[in-house]
Amino acid sequence: DTGVSQDPRHKITKRGQNVTFRCDPISEHNRLYWYRQTLGQGPEFLTYFQNEAQLEKSRLLSDRFSAERPKGSFSTLEIQRTEQGDSAMYLCASEELAGASTDTQYFGPGTRLTVL
Amino acid sequence: QKEVEQNSGPLSVPEGAIASLNCTYSDRGSQSFFWYRQYSGKSPELIMFIYSNGDKEDGRFTAQLNKASQYVSLLIRDSQPSDSATYLCAVYSGAGSYQLTFGKGTKLSVIP
């Protein structure tokens, strides 16, 4: 399978615990994005990387959230001291940097987080 | 703040009919427009994109863009029950930001 993969697919945790999600983009895709989606809403942008550089972060990304893409390949998103409001689907998307306004983001299956 | 508005629905159409999904956006400088389909509990799946005024056809799907009216639509011809899903409109504004801004989605139900 050459699509975007995410691990784990589901995570249940207790409030106050730390969680880490992993995303493996489509091979050779330069850009990698993290979005969060809650029920009845569209995905909301969190952050994005071009290769290993984190170039943009949303105001939604509090200090408890951190993301890395150490070698420009896979990425991790960590949430520290989880809160019930963090319960959501966390989506990763990747995009090939072709320099066109029609560059397209392809989504992975998502990680569904439930904070008890 | 950049906004993308969609009628949340649900939109119900009989099998074989044309489904029309609409989207408006607030940022006049927006450059590219995307339609994603999302089945319940699944991630968004790209259907098509459009960046020039007019129509773009791909199989049973036609995207229409009117930048002057800041309006984009998706027509689904010969709707099938398998088309029942939430359709998300997403906008890329450019100007140094590569994020997509999504609407809340329109839930489509195709009745057999």
PDB file of C-alpha atoms in Angstrom:
ATOM      1  CA  ASP A   1       0.000   0.000   0.000  1.00  0.00           C
ATOM      2  CA  THR A   2       1.570   3.291  -1.056  1.00  0.00           C
ATOM      3  CA  GLY A   3      -0.904   5.657   0.625  1.00  0.00           C
ATOM      4  CA  VAL A   4      -0.549   7.674   3.805  1.00  0.00           C
ATOM      5  CA  SER A   5      -0.508   5.485   6.898  1.00  0.00           C
ATOM      6  CA  GLN A   6      -1.181   6.424  10.513  1.00  0.00           C
ATOM      7  CA  ASP A   7      -0.621   4.569  13.749  1.00  0.00           C
ATOM      8  CA  PRO A   8      -2.417   3.830  15.959  1.00  0.00           C
ATOM      9  CA  ARG A   9      -5.861   3.923  14.399  1.00  0.00           C
ATOM     10  CA  HIS A  10      -7.554   4.247  17.760  1.00  0.00           C
ATOM     11  CA  LYS A  11      -6.287   5.469  21.109  1.00  0.00           C
ATOM     12  CA  ILE A  12      -8.138   5.628  24.391  1.00  0.00           C
ATOM     13  CA  THR A  13      -6.378   7.408  27.209  1.00  0.00           C
ATOM     14  CA  LYS A  14      -7.115   8.942  30.571  1.00  0.00           C
ATOM     15  CA  ARG A  15      -7.084  12.669  31.113  1.00  0.00           C
ATOM     16  CA  GLY A  16      -3.626  13.910  31.971  1.00  0.00           C
ATOM     17  CA  GLN A  17      -1.746  11.211  30.065  1.00  0.00           C
ATOM     18  CA  ASN A  18       0.565  11.871  27.125  1.00  0.00           C
ATOM     19  CA  VAL A  19      -0.103  10.348  23.713  1.00  0.00           C
ATOM     20  CA  THR A  20       1.939  10.174  20.515  1.00  0.00           C
ATOM     21  CA  PHE A  21       0.712   9.503  17.007  1.00  0.00           C
ATOM     22  CA  ARG A  22       2.739   8.579  13.961  1.00  0.00           C
ATOM     23  CA  CYS A  23       2.203   9.396  10.292  1.00  0.00           C
ATOM     24  CA  ASP A  24       4.037   7.893   7.329  1.00  0.00           C
ATOM     25  CA  PRO A  25       3.435   9.969   4.190  1.00  0.00           C
ATOM     26  CA  ILE A  26       3.342   8.839   0.594  1.00  0.00           C
ATOM     27  CA  SER A  27       6.900   8.155  -0.469  1.00  0.00           C
ATOM     28  CA  GLU A  28       8.740  11.248  -1.726  1.00  0.00           C
ATOM     29  CA  HIS A  29       5.988  13.650  -0.702  1.00  0.00           C
ATOM     30  CA  ASN A  30       7.718  16.745   0.613  1.00  0.00           C
ATOM     31  CA  ARG A  31       4.872  18.287   2.559  1.00  0.00           C
ATOM     32  CA  LEU A  32       3.127  16.722   5.520  1.00  0.00           C
ATOM     33  CA  TYR A  33       0.111  18.181   7.320  1.00  0.00           C
ATOM     34  CA  TRP A  34      -1.715  17.482  10.559  1.00  0.00           C
ATOM     35  CA  TYR A  35      -5.411  18.286  10.926  1.00  0.00           C
ATOM     36  CA  ARG A  36      -7.928  17.665  13.686  1.00  0.00           C
ATOM     37  CA  GLN A  37     -11.572  16.839  13.067  1.00  0.00           C
ATOM     38  CA  THR A  38     -14.389  16.728  15.587  1.00  0.00           C
ATOM     39  CA  LEU A  39     -17.880  15.377  15.001  1.00  0.00           C
ATOM     40  CA  GLY A  40     -19.900  17.474  12.581  1.00  0.00           C
ATOM     41  CA  GLN A  41     -16.980  19.707  11.650  1.00  0.00           C
ATOM     42  CA  GLY A  42     -14.559  19.802   8.778  1.00  0.00           C
ATOM     43  CA  PRO A  43     -10.871  19.141   9.398  1.00  0.00           C
ATOM     44  CA  GLU A  44      -9.025  22.010  11.084  1.00  0.00           C
ATOM     45  CA  PHE A  45      -5.405  22.694  10.243  1.00  0.00           C
ATOM     46  CA  LEU A  46      -2.875  22.184  13.021  1.00  0.00           C
ATOM     47  CA  THR A  47       0.584  22.315  11.447  1.00  0.00           C
ATOM     48  CA  TYR A  48       2.624  21.440   8.396  1.00  0.00           C
ATOM     49  CA  PHE A  49       6.137  20.454   7.440  1.00  0.00           C
ATOM     50  CA  GLN A  50       8.106  20.875   4.287  1.00  0.00           C
ATOM     51  CA  ASN A  51      10.733  18.173   4.487  1.00  0.00           C
ATOM     52  CA  GLU A  52      11.945  18.368   8.115  1.00  0.00           C
ATOM     53  CA  ALA A  53      11.088  22.045   8.651  1.00  0.00           C
ATOM     54  CA  GLN A  54       7.902  22.942  10.497  1.00  0.00           C
ATOM     55  CA  LEU A  55       6.766  25.994   8.543  1.00  0.00           C
ATOM     56  CA  GLU A  56       3.347  26.831   9.886  1.00  0.00           C
ATOM     57  CA  LYS A  57       1.393  26.253  13.087  1.00  0.00           C
ATOM     58  CA  SER A  58      -2.226  27.061  13.836  1.00  0.00           C
ATOM     59  CA  ARG A  59      -3.355  29.106  16.799  1.00  0.00           C
ATOM     60  CA  LEU A  60      -5.242  25.924  17.725  1.00  0.00           C
ATOM     61  CA  LEU A  61      -1.937  24.223  18.500  1.00  0.00           C
ATOM     62  CA  SER A  62      -1.495  24.876  22.213  1.00  0.00           C
ATOM     63  CA  ASP A  63       1.747  24.403  24.094  1.00  0.00           C
ATOM     64  CA  ARG A  64       0.653  20.870  24.931  1.00  0.00           C
ATOM     65  CA  PHE A  65       0.925  19.878  21.271  1.00  0.00           C
ATOM     66  CA  SER A  66       4.220  19.246  19.547  1.00  0.00           C
ATOM     67  CA  ALA A  67       5.019  17.794  16.173  1.00  0.00           C
ATOM     68  CA  GLU A  68       8.239  16.606  14.608  1.00  0.00           C
ATOM     69  CA  ARG A  69       9.455  15.285  11.287  1.00  0.00           C
ATOM     70  CA  PRO A  70      13.078  14.545  12.125  1.00  0.00           C
ATOM     71  CA  LYS A  71      14.345  13.156   8.839  1.00  0.00           C
ATOM     72  CA  GLY A  72      11.792  14.583   6.490  1.00  0.00           C
ATOM     73  CA  SER A  73       9.995  11.261   6.257  1.00  0.00           C
ATOM     74  CA  PHE A  74       7.561  10.146   8.985  1.00  0.00           C
ATOM     75  CA  SER A  75       6.105  12.597  11.497  1.00  0.00           C
ATOM     76  CA  THR A  76       4.925  12.356  15.082  1.00  0.00           C
ATOM     77  CA  LEU A  77       2.324  14.420  16.890  1.00  0.00           C
ATOM     78  CA  GLU A  78       2.474  14.399  20.681  1.00  0.00           C
ATOM     79  CA  ILE A  79      -0.179  15.687  23.018  1.00  0.00           C
ATOM     80  CA  GLN A  80       0.894  16.194  26.609  1.00  0.00           C
ATOM     81  CA  ARG A  81      -1.475  16.240  29.593  1.00  0.00           C
ATOM     82  CA  THR A  82      -4.457  15.298  27.476  1.00  0.00           C
ATOM     83  CA  GLU A  83      -7.830  16.929  28.144  1.00  0.00           C
ATOM     84  CA  GLN A  84     -11.303  15.694  27.253  1.00  0.00           C
ATOM     85  CA  GLY A  85     -11.503  18.445  24.657  1.00  0.00           C
ATOM     86  CA  ASP A  86      -8.644  16.785  22.779  1.00  0.00           C
ATOM     87  CA  SER A  87     -10.944  13.919  21.804  1.00  0.00           C
ATOM     88  CA  ALA A  88     -11.079  14.015  18.019  1.00  0.00           C
ATOM     89  CA  MET A  89      -9.884  12.355  14.826  1.00  0.00           C
ATOM     90  CA  TYR A  90      -6.312  13.380  14.064  1.00  0.00           C
ATOM     91  CA  LEU A  91      -5.662  13.326  10.342  1.00  0.00           C
ATOM     92  CA  CYS A  92      -2.369  13.379   8.524  1.00  0.00           C
ATOM     93  CA  ALA A  93      -2.077  14.383   4.891  1.00  0.00           C
ATOM     94  CA  SER A  94       0.840  14.481   2.494  1.00  0.00           C
ATOM     95  CA  GLU A  95       1.451  16.401  -0.682  1.00  0.00           C
ATOM     96  CA  GLU A  96       4.073  16.342  -3.404  1.00  0.00           C
ATOM     97  CA  LEU A  97       5.800  19.676  -3.830  1.00  0.00           C
ATOM     98  CA  ALA A  98       5.291  20.256  -7.517  1.00  0.00           C
ATOM     99  CA  GLY A  99       5.123  24.020  -7.274  1.00  0.00           C
ATOM    100  CA  ALA A 100       1.611  24.234  -8.665  1.00  0.00           C
ATOM    101  CA  SER A 101      -1.437  25.787  -7.053  1.00  0.00           C
ATOM    102  CA  THR A 102      -3.168  22.491  -7.683  1.00  0.00           C
ATOM    103  CA  ASP A 103      -0.856  20.448  -5.476  1.00  0.00           C
ATOM    104  CA  THR A 104      -3.156  18.026  -3.741  1.00  0.00           C
ATOM    105  CA  GLN A 105      -3.275  16.754  -0.186  1.00  0.00           C
ATOM    106  CA  TYR A 106      -3.977  13.052   0.341  1.00  0.00           C
ATOM    107  CA  PHE A 107      -5.237  11.971   3.723  1.00  0.00           C
ATOM    108  CA  GLY A 108      -4.358   8.983   5.835  1.00  0.00           C
ATOM    109  CA  PRO A 109      -6.974   6.914   7.685  1.00  0.00           C
ATOM    110  CA  GLY A 110      -6.686   9.019  10.832  1.00  0.00           C
ATOM    111  CA  THR A 111      -6.140   8.297  14.514  1.00  0.00           C
ATOM    112  CA  ARG A 112      -9.253   8.515  16.649  1.00  0.00           C
ATOM    113  CA  LEU A 113      -8.400   9.753  20.140  1.00  0.00           C
ATOM    114  CA  THR A 114     -10.774   9.344  23.073  1.00  0.00           C
ATOM    115  CA  VAL A 115      -9.823  11.017  26.341  1.00  0.00           C
ATOM    116  CA  LEU A 116     -11.720   9.688  29.336  1.00  0.00           C
TER     117      LEU A 116
ATOM    118  CA  GLN B   1     -10.737  34.991   9.279  1.00  0.00           C
ATOM    119  CA  LYS B   2     -11.070  32.823   6.213  1.00  0.00           C
ATOM    120  CA  GLU B   3     -14.383  31.010   6.115  1.00  0.00           C
ATOM    121  CA  VAL B   4     -15.859  28.272   3.966  1.00  0.00           C
ATOM    122  CA  GLU B   5     -19.598  27.805   4.205  1.00  0.00           C
ATOM    123  CA  GLN B   6     -21.633  24.760   3.231  1.00  0.00           C
ATOM    124  CA  ASN B   7     -25.214  23.773   3.822  1.00  0.00           C
ATOM    125  CA  SER B   8     -24.954  20.963   6.362  1.00  0.00           C
ATOM    126  CA  GLY B   9     -27.966  19.132   4.945  1.00  0.00           C
ATOM    127  CA  PRO B  10     -28.912  16.415   4.952  1.00  0.00           C
ATOM    128  CA  LEU B  11     -29.554  16.564   1.237  1.00  0.00           C
ATOM    129  CA  SER B  12     -31.700  13.685   0.044  1.00  0.00           C
ATOM    130  CA  VAL B  13     -31.985  12.763  -3.630  1.00  0.00           C
ATOM    131  CA  PRO B  14     -33.478   9.702  -5.329  1.00  0.00           C
ATOM    132  CA  GLU B  15     -31.196   7.237  -7.048  1.00  0.00           C
ATOM    133  CA  GLY B  16     -30.393   8.364 -10.576  1.00  0.00           C
ATOM    134  CA  ALA B  17     -31.030  12.044  -9.907  1.00  0.00           C
ATOM    135  CA  ILE B  18     -28.533  14.916  -9.935  1.00  0.00           C
ATOM    136  CA  ALA B  19     -27.179  15.982  -6.550  1.00  0.00           C
ATOM    137  CA  SER B  20     -26.052  19.610  -6.277  1.00  0.00           C
ATOM    138  CA  LEU B  21     -23.694  20.618  -3.479  1.00  0.00           C
ATOM    139  CA  ASN B  22     -22.762  24.232  -2.864  1.00  0.00           C
ATOM    140  CA  CYS B  23     -19.952  26.080  -1.129  1.00  0.00           C
ATOM    141  CA  THR B  24     -19.089  29.749  -0.620  1.00  0.00           C
ATOM    142  CA  TYR B  25     -15.807  31.177   0.610  1.00  0.00           C
ATOM    143  CA  SER B  26     -14.818  34.485   2.130  1.00  0.00           C
ATOM    144  CA  ASP B  27     -11.218  34.969   0.923  1.00  0.00           C
ATOM    145  CA  ARG B  28     -11.400  36.566  -2.510  1.00  0.00           C
ATOM    146  CA  GLY B  29      -7.754  35.716  -3.152  1.00  0.00           C
ATOM    147  CA  SER B  30      -8.350  31.973  -2.851  1.00  0.00           C
ATOM    148  CA  GLN B  31      -6.639  30.047  -5.603  1.00  0.00           C
ATOM    149  CA  SER B  32      -7.688  26.401  -5.600  1.00  0.00           C
ATOM    150  CA  PHE B  33     -10.788  24.554  -4.559  1.00  0.00           C
ATOM    151  CA  PHE B  34     -11.175  20.920  -3.634  1.00  0.00           C
ATOM    152  CA  TRP B  35     -14.022  18.531  -3.048  1.00  0.00           C
ATOM    153  CA  TYR B  36     -13.473  15.612  -0.676  1.00  0.00           C
ATOM    154  CA  ARG B  37     -15.881  12.798   0.096  1.00  0.00           C
ATOM    155  CA  GLN B  38     -15.956  11.392   3.621  1.00  0.00           C
ATOM    156  CA  TYR B  39     -17.802   8.262   4.603  1.00  0.00           C
ATOM    157  CA  SER B  40     -18.838   7.952   8.236  1.00  0.00           C
ATOM    158  CA  GLY B  41     -15.856   7.112  10.430  1.00  0.00           C
ATOM    159  CA  LYS B  42     -13.408   7.342   7.524  1.00  0.00           C
ATOM    160  CA  SER B  43     -10.937   9.960   6.362  1.00  0.00           C
ATOM    161  CA  PRO B  44     -11.538  12.446   3.527  1.00  0.00           C
ATOM    162  CA  GLU B  45     -11.011  11.139   0.012  1.00  0.00           C
ATOM    163  CA  LEU B  46     -10.252  13.561  -2.827  1.00  0.00           C
ATOM    164  CA  ILE B  47     -12.873  13.672  -5.581  1.00  0.00           C
ATOM    165  CA  MET B  48     -11.606  16.559  -7.667  1.00  0.00           C
ATOM    166  CA  PHE B  49     -10.141  20.037  -7.669  1.00  0.00           C
ATOM    167  CA  ILE B  50     -10.753  23.165  -9.729  1.00  0.00           C
ATOM    168  CA  TYR B  51      -8.846  26.419 -10.008  1.00  0.00           C
ATOM    169  CA  SER B  52     -10.211  28.156 -13.119  1.00  0.00           C
ATOM    170  CA  ASN B  53     -13.613  29.748 -13.550  1.00  0.00           C
ATOM    171  CA  GLY B  54     -16.088  27.493 -15.297  1.00  0.00           C
ATOM    172  CA  ASP B  55     -16.828  23.810 -15.237  1.00  0.00           C
ATOM    173  CA  LYS B  56     -14.590  20.787 -14.834  1.00  0.00           C
ATOM    174  CA  GLU B  57     -15.948  17.311 -15.461  1.00  0.00           C
ATOM    175  CA  ASP B  58     -14.645  13.965 -14.232  1.00  0.00           C
ATOM    176  CA  GLY B  59     -16.941  11.036 -14.874  1.00  0.00           C
ATOM    177  CA  ARG B  60     -20.220  11.599 -13.035  1.00  0.00           C
ATOM    178  CA  PHE B  61     -18.794  14.590 -11.164  1.00  0.00           C
ATOM    179  CA  THR B  62     -18.723  18.218 -12.332  1.00  0.00           C
ATOM    180  CA  ALA B  63     -17.138  21.005 -10.329  1.00  0.00           C
ATOM    181  CA  GLN B  64     -18.187  24.581 -11.074  1.00  0.00           C
ATOM    182  CA  LEU B  65     -16.288  27.673  -9.987  1.00  0.00           C
ATOM    183  CA  ASN B  66     -17.351  31.320 -10.041  1.00  0.00           C
ATOM    184  CA  LYS B  67     -14.636  33.448  -8.459  1.00  0.00           C
ATOM    185  CA  ALA B  68     -16.583  36.689  -8.861  1.00  0.00           C
ATOM    186  CA  SER B  69     -19.371  35.264  -6.725  1.00  0.00           C
ATOM    187  CA  GLN B  70     -16.921  33.327  -4.503  1.00  0.00           C
ATOM    188  CA  TYR B  71     -18.919  30.211  -5.128  1.00  0.00           C
ATOM    189  CA  VAL B  72     -17.991  26.637  -5.968  1.00  0.00           C
ATOM    190  CA  SER B  73     -20.307  23.711  -6.495  1.00  0.00           C
ATOM    191  CA  LEU B  74     -20.220  19.982  -7.128  1.00  0.00           C
ATOM    192  CA  LEU B  75     -22.774  18.191  -9.272  1.00  0.00           C
ATOM    193  CA  ILE B  76     -23.131  14.423  -9.074  1.00  0.00           C
ATOM    194  CA  ARG B  77     -25.014  12.937 -12.010  1.00  0.00           C
ATOM    195  CA  ASP B  78     -26.826   9.591 -11.880  1.00  0.00           C
ATOM    196  CA  SER B  79     -26.495   9.528  -8.084  1.00  0.00           C
ATOM    197  CA  GLN B  80     -25.964   6.098  -6.558  1.00  0.00           C
ATOM    198  CA  PRO B  81     -26.576   4.892  -2.986  1.00  0.00           C
ATOM    199  CA  SER B  82     -22.793   4.489  -2.711  1.00  0.00           C
ATOM    200  CA  ASP B  83     -22.514   8.283  -3.134  1.00  0.00           C
ATOM    201  CA  SER B  84     -24.171   8.713   0.275  1.00  0.00           C
ATOM    202  CA  ALA B  85     -21.514  10.460   2.345  1.00  0.00           C
ATOM    203  CA  THR B  86     -20.467  13.861   3.638  1.00  0.00           C
ATOM    204  CA  TYR B  87     -18.937  16.113   1.004  1.00  0.00           C
ATOM    205  CA  LEU B  88     -16.316  18.574   2.185  1.00  0.00           C
ATOM    206  CA  CYS B  89     -15.409  21.719   0.316  1.00  0.00           C
ATOM    207  CA  ALA B  90     -11.828  22.873   0.908  1.00  0.00           C
ATOM    208  CA  VAL B  91     -10.097  26.060  -0.168  1.00  0.00           C
ATOM    209  CA  TYR B  92      -6.423  26.810  -0.643  1.00  0.00           C
ATOM    210  CA  SER B  93      -5.795  30.504  -0.290  1.00  0.00           C
ATOM    211  CA  GLY B  94      -2.130  30.611  -1.245  1.00  0.00           C
ATOM    212  CA  ALA B  95      -0.300  33.757  -0.133  1.00  0.00           C
ATOM    213  CA  GLY B  96       2.401  31.731   1.601  1.00  0.00           C
ATOM    214  CA  SER B  97       0.039  29.489   3.535  1.00  0.00           C
ATOM    215  CA  TYR B  98      -0.407  25.931   2.335  1.00  0.00           C
ATOM    216  CA  GLN B  99      -3.170  24.857   4.653  1.00  0.00           C
ATOM    217  CA  LEU B 100      -6.598  23.937   3.408  1.00  0.00           C
ATOM    218  CA  THR B 101      -9.612  25.606   4.990  1.00  0.00           C
ATOM    219  CA  PHE B 102     -12.567  23.227   5.100  1.00  0.00           C
ATOM    220  CA  GLY B 103     -16.285  23.755   5.336  1.00  0.00           C
ATOM    221  CA  LYS B 104     -18.314  21.671   7.754  1.00  0.00           C
ATOM    222  CA  GLY B 105     -19.509  19.447   4.952  1.00  0.00           C
ATOM    223  CA  THR B 106     -22.854  18.568   3.418  1.00  0.00           C
ATOM    224  CA  LYS B 107     -24.332  15.182   4.192  1.00  0.00           C
ATOM    225  CA  LEU B 108     -25.793  13.568   1.071  1.00  0.00           C
ATOM    226  CA  SER B 109     -28.250  10.687   1.194  1.00  0.00           C
ATOM    227  CA  VAL B 110     -29.147   8.900  -2.054  1.00  0.00           C
ATOM    228  CA  ILE B 111     -32.419   7.041  -1.670  1.00  0.00           C
ATOM    229  CA  PRO B 112     -32.737   3.764  -3.646  1.00  0.00           C
TER     230      PRO B 112
END
